[in-house]
Coordinates of C-alpha atoms and ligand atoms in Angstrom, one line a residue:
X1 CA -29.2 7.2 29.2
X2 CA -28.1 8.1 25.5
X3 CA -29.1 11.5 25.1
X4 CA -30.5 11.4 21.1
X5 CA -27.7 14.5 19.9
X6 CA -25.1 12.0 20.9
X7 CA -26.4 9.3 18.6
X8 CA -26.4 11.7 15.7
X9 CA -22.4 12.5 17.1
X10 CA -21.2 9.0 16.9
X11 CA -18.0 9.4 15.4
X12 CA -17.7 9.1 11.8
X13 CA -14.2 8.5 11.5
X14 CA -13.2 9.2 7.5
X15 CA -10.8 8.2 5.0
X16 CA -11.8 10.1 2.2
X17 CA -9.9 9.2 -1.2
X18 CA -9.5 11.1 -3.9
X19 CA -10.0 9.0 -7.2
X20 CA -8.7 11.9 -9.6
X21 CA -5.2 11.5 -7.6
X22 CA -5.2 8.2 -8.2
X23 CA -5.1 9.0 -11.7
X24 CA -3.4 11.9 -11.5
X25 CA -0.6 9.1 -9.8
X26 CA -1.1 6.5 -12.3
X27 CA -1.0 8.7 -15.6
X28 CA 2.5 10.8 -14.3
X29 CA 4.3 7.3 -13.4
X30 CA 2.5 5.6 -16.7
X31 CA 4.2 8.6 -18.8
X32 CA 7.7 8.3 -17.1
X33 CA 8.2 4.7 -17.5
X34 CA 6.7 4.7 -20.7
X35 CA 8.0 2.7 -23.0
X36 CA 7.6 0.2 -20.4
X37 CA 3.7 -0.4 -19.2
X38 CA 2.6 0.3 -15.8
X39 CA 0.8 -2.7 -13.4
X40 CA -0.8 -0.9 -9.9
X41 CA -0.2 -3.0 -7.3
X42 CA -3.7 -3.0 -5.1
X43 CA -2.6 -5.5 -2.1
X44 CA -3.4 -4.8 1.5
X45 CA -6.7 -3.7 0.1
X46 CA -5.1 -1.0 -2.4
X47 CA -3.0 0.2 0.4
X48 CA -5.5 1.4 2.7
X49 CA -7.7 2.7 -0.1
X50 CA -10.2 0.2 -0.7
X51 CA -9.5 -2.2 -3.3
X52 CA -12.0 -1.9 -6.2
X53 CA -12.3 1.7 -6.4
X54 CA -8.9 1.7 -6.3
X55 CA -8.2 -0.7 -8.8
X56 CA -10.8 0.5 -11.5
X57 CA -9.6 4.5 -11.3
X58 CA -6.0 2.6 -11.9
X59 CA -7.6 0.8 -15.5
X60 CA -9.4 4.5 -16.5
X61 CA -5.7 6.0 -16.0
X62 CA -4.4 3.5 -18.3
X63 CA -3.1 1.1 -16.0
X64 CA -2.6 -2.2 -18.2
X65 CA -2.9 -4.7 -14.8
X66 CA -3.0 -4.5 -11.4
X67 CA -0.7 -6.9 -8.6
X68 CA -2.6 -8.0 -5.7
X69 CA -0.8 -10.6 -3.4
X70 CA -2.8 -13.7 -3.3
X71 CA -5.8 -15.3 -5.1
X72 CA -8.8 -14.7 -2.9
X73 CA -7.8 -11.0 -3.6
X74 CA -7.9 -11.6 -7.0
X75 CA -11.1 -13.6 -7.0
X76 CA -12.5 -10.3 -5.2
X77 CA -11.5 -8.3 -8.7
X78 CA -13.3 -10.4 -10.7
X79 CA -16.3 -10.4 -8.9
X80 CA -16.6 -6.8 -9.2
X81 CA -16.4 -7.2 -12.7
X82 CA -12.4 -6.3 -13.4
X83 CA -11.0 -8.4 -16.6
X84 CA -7.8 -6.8 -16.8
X85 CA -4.8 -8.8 -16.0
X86 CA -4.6 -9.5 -12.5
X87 CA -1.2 -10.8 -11.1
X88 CA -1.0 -12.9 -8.0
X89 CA 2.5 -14.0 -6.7
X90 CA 2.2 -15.4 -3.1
X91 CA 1.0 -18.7 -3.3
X92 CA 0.9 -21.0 -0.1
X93 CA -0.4 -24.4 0.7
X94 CA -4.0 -24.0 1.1
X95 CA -4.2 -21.7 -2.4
X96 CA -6.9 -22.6 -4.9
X97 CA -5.1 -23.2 -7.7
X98 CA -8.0 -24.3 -9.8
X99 CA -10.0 -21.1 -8.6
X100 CA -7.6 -19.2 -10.2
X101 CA -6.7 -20.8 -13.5
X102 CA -10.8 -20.2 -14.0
X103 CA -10.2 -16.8 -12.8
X104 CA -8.0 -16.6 -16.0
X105 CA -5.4 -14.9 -13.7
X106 CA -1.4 -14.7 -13.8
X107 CA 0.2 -16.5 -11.2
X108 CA 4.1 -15.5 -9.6
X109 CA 5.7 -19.0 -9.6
X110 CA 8.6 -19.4 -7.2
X111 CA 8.2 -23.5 -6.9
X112 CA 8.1 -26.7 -8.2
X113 CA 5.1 -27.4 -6.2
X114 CA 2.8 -24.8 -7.3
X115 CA 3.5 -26.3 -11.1
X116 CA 2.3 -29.4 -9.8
X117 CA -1.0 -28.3 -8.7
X118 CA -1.3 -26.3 -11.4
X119 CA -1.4 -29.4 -13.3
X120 CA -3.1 -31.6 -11.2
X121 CA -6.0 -28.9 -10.8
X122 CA -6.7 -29.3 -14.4
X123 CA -8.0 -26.5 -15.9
X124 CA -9.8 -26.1 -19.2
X125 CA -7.4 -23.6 -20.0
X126 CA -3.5 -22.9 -19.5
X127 CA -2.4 -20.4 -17.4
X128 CA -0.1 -17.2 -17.9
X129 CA 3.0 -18.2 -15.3
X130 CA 5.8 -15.9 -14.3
X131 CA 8.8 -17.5 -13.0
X132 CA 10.3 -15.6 -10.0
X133 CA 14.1 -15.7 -9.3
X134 CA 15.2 -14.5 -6.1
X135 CA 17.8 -11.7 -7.1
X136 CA 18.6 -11.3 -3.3
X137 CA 15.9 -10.2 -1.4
X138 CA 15.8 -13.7 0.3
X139 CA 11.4 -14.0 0.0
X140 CA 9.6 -16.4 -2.5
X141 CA 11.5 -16.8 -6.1
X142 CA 13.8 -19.5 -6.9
X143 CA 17.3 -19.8 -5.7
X144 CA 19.9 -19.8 -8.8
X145 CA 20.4 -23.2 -7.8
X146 CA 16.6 -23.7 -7.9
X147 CA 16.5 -21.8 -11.4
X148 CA 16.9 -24.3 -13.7
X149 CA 14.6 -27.0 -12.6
X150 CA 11.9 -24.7 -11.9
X151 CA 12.4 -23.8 -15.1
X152 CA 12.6 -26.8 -16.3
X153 CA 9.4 -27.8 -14.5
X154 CA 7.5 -25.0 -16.2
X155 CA 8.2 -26.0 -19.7
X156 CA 7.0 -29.7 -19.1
X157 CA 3.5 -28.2 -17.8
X158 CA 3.3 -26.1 -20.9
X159 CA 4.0 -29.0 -23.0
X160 CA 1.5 -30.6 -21.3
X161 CA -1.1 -27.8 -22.0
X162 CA -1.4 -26.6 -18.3
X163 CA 0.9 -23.3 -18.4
X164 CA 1.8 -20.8 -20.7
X165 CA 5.4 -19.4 -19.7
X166 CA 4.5 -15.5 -20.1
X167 CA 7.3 -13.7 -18.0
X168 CA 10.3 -13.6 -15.9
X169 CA 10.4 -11.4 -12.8
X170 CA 11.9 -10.7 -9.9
X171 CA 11.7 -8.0 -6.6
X172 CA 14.3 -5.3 -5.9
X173 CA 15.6 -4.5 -2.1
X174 CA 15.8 -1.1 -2.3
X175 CA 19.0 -1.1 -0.4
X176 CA 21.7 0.8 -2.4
X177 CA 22.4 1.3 -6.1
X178 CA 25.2 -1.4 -6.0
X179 CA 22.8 -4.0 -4.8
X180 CA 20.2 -3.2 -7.1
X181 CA 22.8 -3.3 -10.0
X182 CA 24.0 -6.6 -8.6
X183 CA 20.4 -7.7 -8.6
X184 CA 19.9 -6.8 -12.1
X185 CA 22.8 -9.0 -13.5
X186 CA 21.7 -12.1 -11.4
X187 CA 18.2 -11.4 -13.0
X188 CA 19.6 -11.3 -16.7
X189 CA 21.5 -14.2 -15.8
X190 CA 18.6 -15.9 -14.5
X191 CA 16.3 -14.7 -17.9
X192 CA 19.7 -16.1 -19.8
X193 CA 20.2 -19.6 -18.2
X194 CA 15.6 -19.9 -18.8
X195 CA 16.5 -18.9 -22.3
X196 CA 19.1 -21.6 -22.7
X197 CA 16.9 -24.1 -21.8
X198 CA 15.0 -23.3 -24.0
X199 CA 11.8 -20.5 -22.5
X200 CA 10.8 -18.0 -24.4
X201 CA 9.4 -14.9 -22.1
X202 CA 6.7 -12.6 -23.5
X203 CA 7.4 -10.3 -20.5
X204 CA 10.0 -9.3 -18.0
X205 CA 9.2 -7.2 -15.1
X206 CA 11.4 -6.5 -11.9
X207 CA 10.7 -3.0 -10.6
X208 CA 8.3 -1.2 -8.0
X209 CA 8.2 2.2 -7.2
X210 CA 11.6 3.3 -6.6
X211 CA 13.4 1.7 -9.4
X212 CA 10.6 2.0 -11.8
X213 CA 11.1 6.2 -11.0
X214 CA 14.8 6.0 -11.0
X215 CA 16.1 3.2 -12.8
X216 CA 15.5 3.0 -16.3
X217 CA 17.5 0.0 -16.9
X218 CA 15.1 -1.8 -14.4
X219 CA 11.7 -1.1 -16.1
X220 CA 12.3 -4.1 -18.5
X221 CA 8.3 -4.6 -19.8
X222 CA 6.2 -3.2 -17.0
X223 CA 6.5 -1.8 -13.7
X224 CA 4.9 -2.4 -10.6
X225 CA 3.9 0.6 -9.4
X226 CA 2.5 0.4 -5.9
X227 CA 3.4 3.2 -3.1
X228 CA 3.8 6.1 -5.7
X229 CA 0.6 5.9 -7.1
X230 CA -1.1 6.6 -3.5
X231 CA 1.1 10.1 -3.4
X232 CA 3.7 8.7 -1.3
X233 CA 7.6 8.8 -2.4
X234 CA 9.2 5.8 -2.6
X235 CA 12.6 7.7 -1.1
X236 CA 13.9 9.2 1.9
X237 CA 15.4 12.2 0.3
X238 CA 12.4 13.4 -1.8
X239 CA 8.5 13.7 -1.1
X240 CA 5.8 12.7 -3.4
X241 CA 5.0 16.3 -4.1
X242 CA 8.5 16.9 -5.4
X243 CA 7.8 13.9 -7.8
X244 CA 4.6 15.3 -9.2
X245 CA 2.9 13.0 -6.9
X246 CA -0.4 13.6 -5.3
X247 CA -1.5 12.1 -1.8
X248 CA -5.2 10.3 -2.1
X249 CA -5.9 10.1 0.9
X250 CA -7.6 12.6 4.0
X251 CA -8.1 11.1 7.1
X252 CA -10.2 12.9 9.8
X253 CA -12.9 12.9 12.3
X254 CA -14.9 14.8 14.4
X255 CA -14.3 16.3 17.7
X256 CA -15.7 13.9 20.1
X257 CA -15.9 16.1 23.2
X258 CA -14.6 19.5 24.3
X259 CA -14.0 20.8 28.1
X260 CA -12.3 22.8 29.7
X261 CA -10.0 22.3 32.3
X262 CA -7.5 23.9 35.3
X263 CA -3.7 24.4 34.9
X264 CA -1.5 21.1 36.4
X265 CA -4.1 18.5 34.6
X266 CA -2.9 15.2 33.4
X267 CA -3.8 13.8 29.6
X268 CA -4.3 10.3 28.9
X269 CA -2.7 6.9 29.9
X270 CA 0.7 7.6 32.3
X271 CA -0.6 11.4 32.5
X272 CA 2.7 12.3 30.7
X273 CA 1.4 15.5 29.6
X274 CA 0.4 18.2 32.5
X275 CA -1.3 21.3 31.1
X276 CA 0.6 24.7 31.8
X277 CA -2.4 27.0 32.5
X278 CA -6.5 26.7 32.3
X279 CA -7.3 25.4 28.9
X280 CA -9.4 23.5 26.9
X281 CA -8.6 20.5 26.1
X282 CA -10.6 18.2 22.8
X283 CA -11.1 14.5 22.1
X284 CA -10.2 13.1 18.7
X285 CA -12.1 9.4 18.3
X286 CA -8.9 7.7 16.6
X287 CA -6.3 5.9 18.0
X288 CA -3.7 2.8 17.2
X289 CA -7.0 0.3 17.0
X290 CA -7.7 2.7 13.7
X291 CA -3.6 2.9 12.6
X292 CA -2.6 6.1 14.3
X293 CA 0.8 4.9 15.8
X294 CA 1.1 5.0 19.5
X295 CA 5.1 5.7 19.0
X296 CA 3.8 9.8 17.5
X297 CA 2.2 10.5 20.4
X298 CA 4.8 13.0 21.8
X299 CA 5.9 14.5 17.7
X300 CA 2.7 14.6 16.0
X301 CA 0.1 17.2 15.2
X302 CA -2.9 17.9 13.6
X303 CA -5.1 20.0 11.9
X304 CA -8.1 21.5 13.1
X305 CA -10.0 25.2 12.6
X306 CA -6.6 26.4 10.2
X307 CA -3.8 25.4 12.2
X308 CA -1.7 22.8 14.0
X309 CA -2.0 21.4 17.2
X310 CA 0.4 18.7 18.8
X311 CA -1.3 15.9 20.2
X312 CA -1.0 15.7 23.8
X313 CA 0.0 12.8 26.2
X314 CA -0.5 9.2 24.5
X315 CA -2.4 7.8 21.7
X316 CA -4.9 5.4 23.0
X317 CA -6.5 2.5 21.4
X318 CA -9.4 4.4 20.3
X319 CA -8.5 8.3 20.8
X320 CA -5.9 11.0 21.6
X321 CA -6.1 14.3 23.3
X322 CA -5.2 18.1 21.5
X323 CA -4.3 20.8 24.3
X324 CA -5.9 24.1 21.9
X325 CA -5.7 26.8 24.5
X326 CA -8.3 29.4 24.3
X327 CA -9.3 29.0 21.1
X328 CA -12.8 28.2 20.1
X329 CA -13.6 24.5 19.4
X330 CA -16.9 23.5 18.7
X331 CA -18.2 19.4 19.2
X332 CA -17.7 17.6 15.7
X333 CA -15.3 20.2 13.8
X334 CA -13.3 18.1 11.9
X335 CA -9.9 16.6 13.0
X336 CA -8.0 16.4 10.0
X337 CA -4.6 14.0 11.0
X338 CA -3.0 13.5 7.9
X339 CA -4.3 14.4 3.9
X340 CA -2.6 16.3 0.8
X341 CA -0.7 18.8 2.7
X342 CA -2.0 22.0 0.9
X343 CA -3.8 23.6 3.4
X344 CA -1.0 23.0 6.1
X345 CA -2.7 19.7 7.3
X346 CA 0.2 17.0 8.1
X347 CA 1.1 14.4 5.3
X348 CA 0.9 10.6 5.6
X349 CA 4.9 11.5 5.2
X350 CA 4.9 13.6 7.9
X351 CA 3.2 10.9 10.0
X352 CA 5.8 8.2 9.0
X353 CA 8.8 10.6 10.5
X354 CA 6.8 11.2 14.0
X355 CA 6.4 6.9 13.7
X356 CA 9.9 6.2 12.7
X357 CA 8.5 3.9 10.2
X358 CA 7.2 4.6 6.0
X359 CA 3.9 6.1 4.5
X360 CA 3.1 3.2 3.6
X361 CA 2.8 1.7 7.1
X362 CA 0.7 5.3 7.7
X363 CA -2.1 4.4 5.4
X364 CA -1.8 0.8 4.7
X365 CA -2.7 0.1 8.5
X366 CA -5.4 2.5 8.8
X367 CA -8.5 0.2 9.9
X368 CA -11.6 -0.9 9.9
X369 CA -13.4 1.4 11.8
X370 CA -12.2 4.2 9.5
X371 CA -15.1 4.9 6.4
X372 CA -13.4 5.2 3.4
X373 CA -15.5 7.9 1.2
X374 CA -14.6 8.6 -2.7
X375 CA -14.1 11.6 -4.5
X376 CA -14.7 10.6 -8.3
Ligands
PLP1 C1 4.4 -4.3 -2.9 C2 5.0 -4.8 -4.1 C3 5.1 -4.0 -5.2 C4 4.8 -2.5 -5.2 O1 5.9 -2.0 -4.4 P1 6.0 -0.4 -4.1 O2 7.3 -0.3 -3.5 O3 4.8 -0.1 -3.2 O4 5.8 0.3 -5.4 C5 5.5 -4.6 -6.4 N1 5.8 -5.9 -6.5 C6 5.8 -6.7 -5.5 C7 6.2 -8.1 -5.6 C8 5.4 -6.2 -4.2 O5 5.4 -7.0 -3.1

């Protein structure tokens, strides 16, 4: 039988995100890029963060648009009510081209095809098009040997009413400075060869995160700003802190079950942790099922009561063990695994070295089962 204090305990597992962060983010990258105009990219449901909320504290900072990946995304926006521009650029097979030109969004073009049903779907209106080139990180965009007819393409459909040719863009690699300059001249060449033909581009726009902080010459219009704006550096060699960056989100939840326990115990799957003396050991109700990668189980810590424990033994799908010793734990202090770092708490960043892997796998992959709470 459920004893009625343990329905009151069930876990409430918490990503709590701080709003004023968000535009704390989106007004410190807004002001360095300026001249150029910052879009906040909200895929993967903002990163983690929850989509809307996200997205709205983005327009209050001054964001001018926001990049999701797909339409249904986008429809999601404007059904909350969100009329800024909203850019979608991964287009496949089964996407509702006509929902979107109703939408009024701006579509990523990397095709021929996606022309075609643009036109076919007939919309009362023409819509804003970017044409993508692929500068060499080998995803959608046009090949240079694509370029031209896509191009081509493009101004047949907005002789024909269906399109207005708005921008060029493109995505950088991130991979050194010599590839991103090298990416940078096939995109000129690419806005060059559109030009010749005879486009005329209200917008350019080929930087995210890293090169909208780092490479001037890549800001063109508007960046993309998507990583930086949720606290997290884009860069290996620098943390969002040191780029006036604050984290926005807090993860935690509540110590599911304390006990005490003799010296030479196993902890969780494989019993690869044995503890040295009697201790107590404490249940934390999140595991890989909620995002916390199974690979930190031997590097990470948390924070609970003012300091750091390691966890112990392996991260289970729903929970992972701390070994805290002697000290006092009481049923339902809060866990706190990752937030802004200024108590002593880990960082999302922190996280992604235990992983082997990048903040933005930390909170982008944090799941379902996880309530996200707001501070405004
Ligand atoms: C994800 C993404 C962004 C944002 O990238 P960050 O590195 O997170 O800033 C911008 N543009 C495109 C096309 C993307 O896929």
């Amino acid at each position: 039988m459920t004893h009625p204090s343990e329905l009151v305990l069930a876990p409430t597992r918490e990503a709590l995100v701080d709003l004023d962060a968000i535009r704390h983010n989106v007004r410190t990258l807004a002001a360095l890029a300026a001249p150029a105009e910052t879009m906040v990219a909200v895929k993967a449901n903002a990163y983690g963060h929850g989509m809307v909320e996200v997205a709205t504290a983005a327009l209050e900072a001054g964001a001018m648009g926001l990049a999701v990946l797909d339409i249904p995304a986008a429809l999601e926006l404007r059904a909350a009510g969100i009329d800024a521009p909203i850019f979608a650029w991964l287009l496949d097979d089964e996407a509702d081209f006509a929902a979107a030109i109703a939408a009024d969004l701006d579509l990523g073009i990397s095709a021929e095809w996606q022309l075609d049903r643009i036109v076919g779907a007939q919309g009362d209106r023409p819509v804003r098009v970017h044409l993508k080139i692929d500068t060499g990180l080998s995803r959608n965009g046009a090949t240079e040997e694509q370029w031209p007819d896509l191009v081509r393409a493009a101004l047949r459909a907005e002789a024909a009413g269906a399109v207005t040719v708005h921008a060029a863009w493109s995505h950088l690699a991130d991979a050194s400075p010599e590839d991103d300059a090298e990416a940078l001249r096939r995109f000129h060449a690419a806005v060059d060869v559109a030009v010749d033909l005879g486009a005329t581009f209200a917008k350019l726009h080929l930087a995210a995160s890293s090169a909208g902080i780092c490479e001037p010459e890549a800001r063109f219009d508007f960046v993309r700003f998507g990583i930086a704006v949720y606290g997290i550096s884009p860069f290996d060699n620098a943390s969002g802190a040191d780029l006036g960056l604050r984290p926005t989100m807090t993860l935690s939840a509540p110590v599911a079950s304390v006990k005490r326990v003799p010296a030479g115990q196993g902890v969780s799957y494989g019993l690869t942790y044995r503890t040295t003396d009697e201790t107590t050991l404490v249940l934390v109700p999140l595991g890989y099922a909620d995002g916390i990668p199974r690979i930190a189980g031997g590097r990470a810590s948390v924070w609970l009561n003012g300091r750091r424990y390691p966890v112990r033994g392996r991260i289970a799908m729903d929970q992972f063990v701390l070994d805290v010793g002697d000290d006092p734990v009481e049923l339902g202090d809060r866990v706190i695994v990752f937030g802004p770092g200024d108590q002593g708490e880990p960082t999302a960043e922190e996280w992604a070295g235990w992983a082997d892997t990048i903040g933005d796998e930390i909170i982008a992959r944090i799941g379902h089962r996880v309530t996200r709470r707001y501070v405004p």
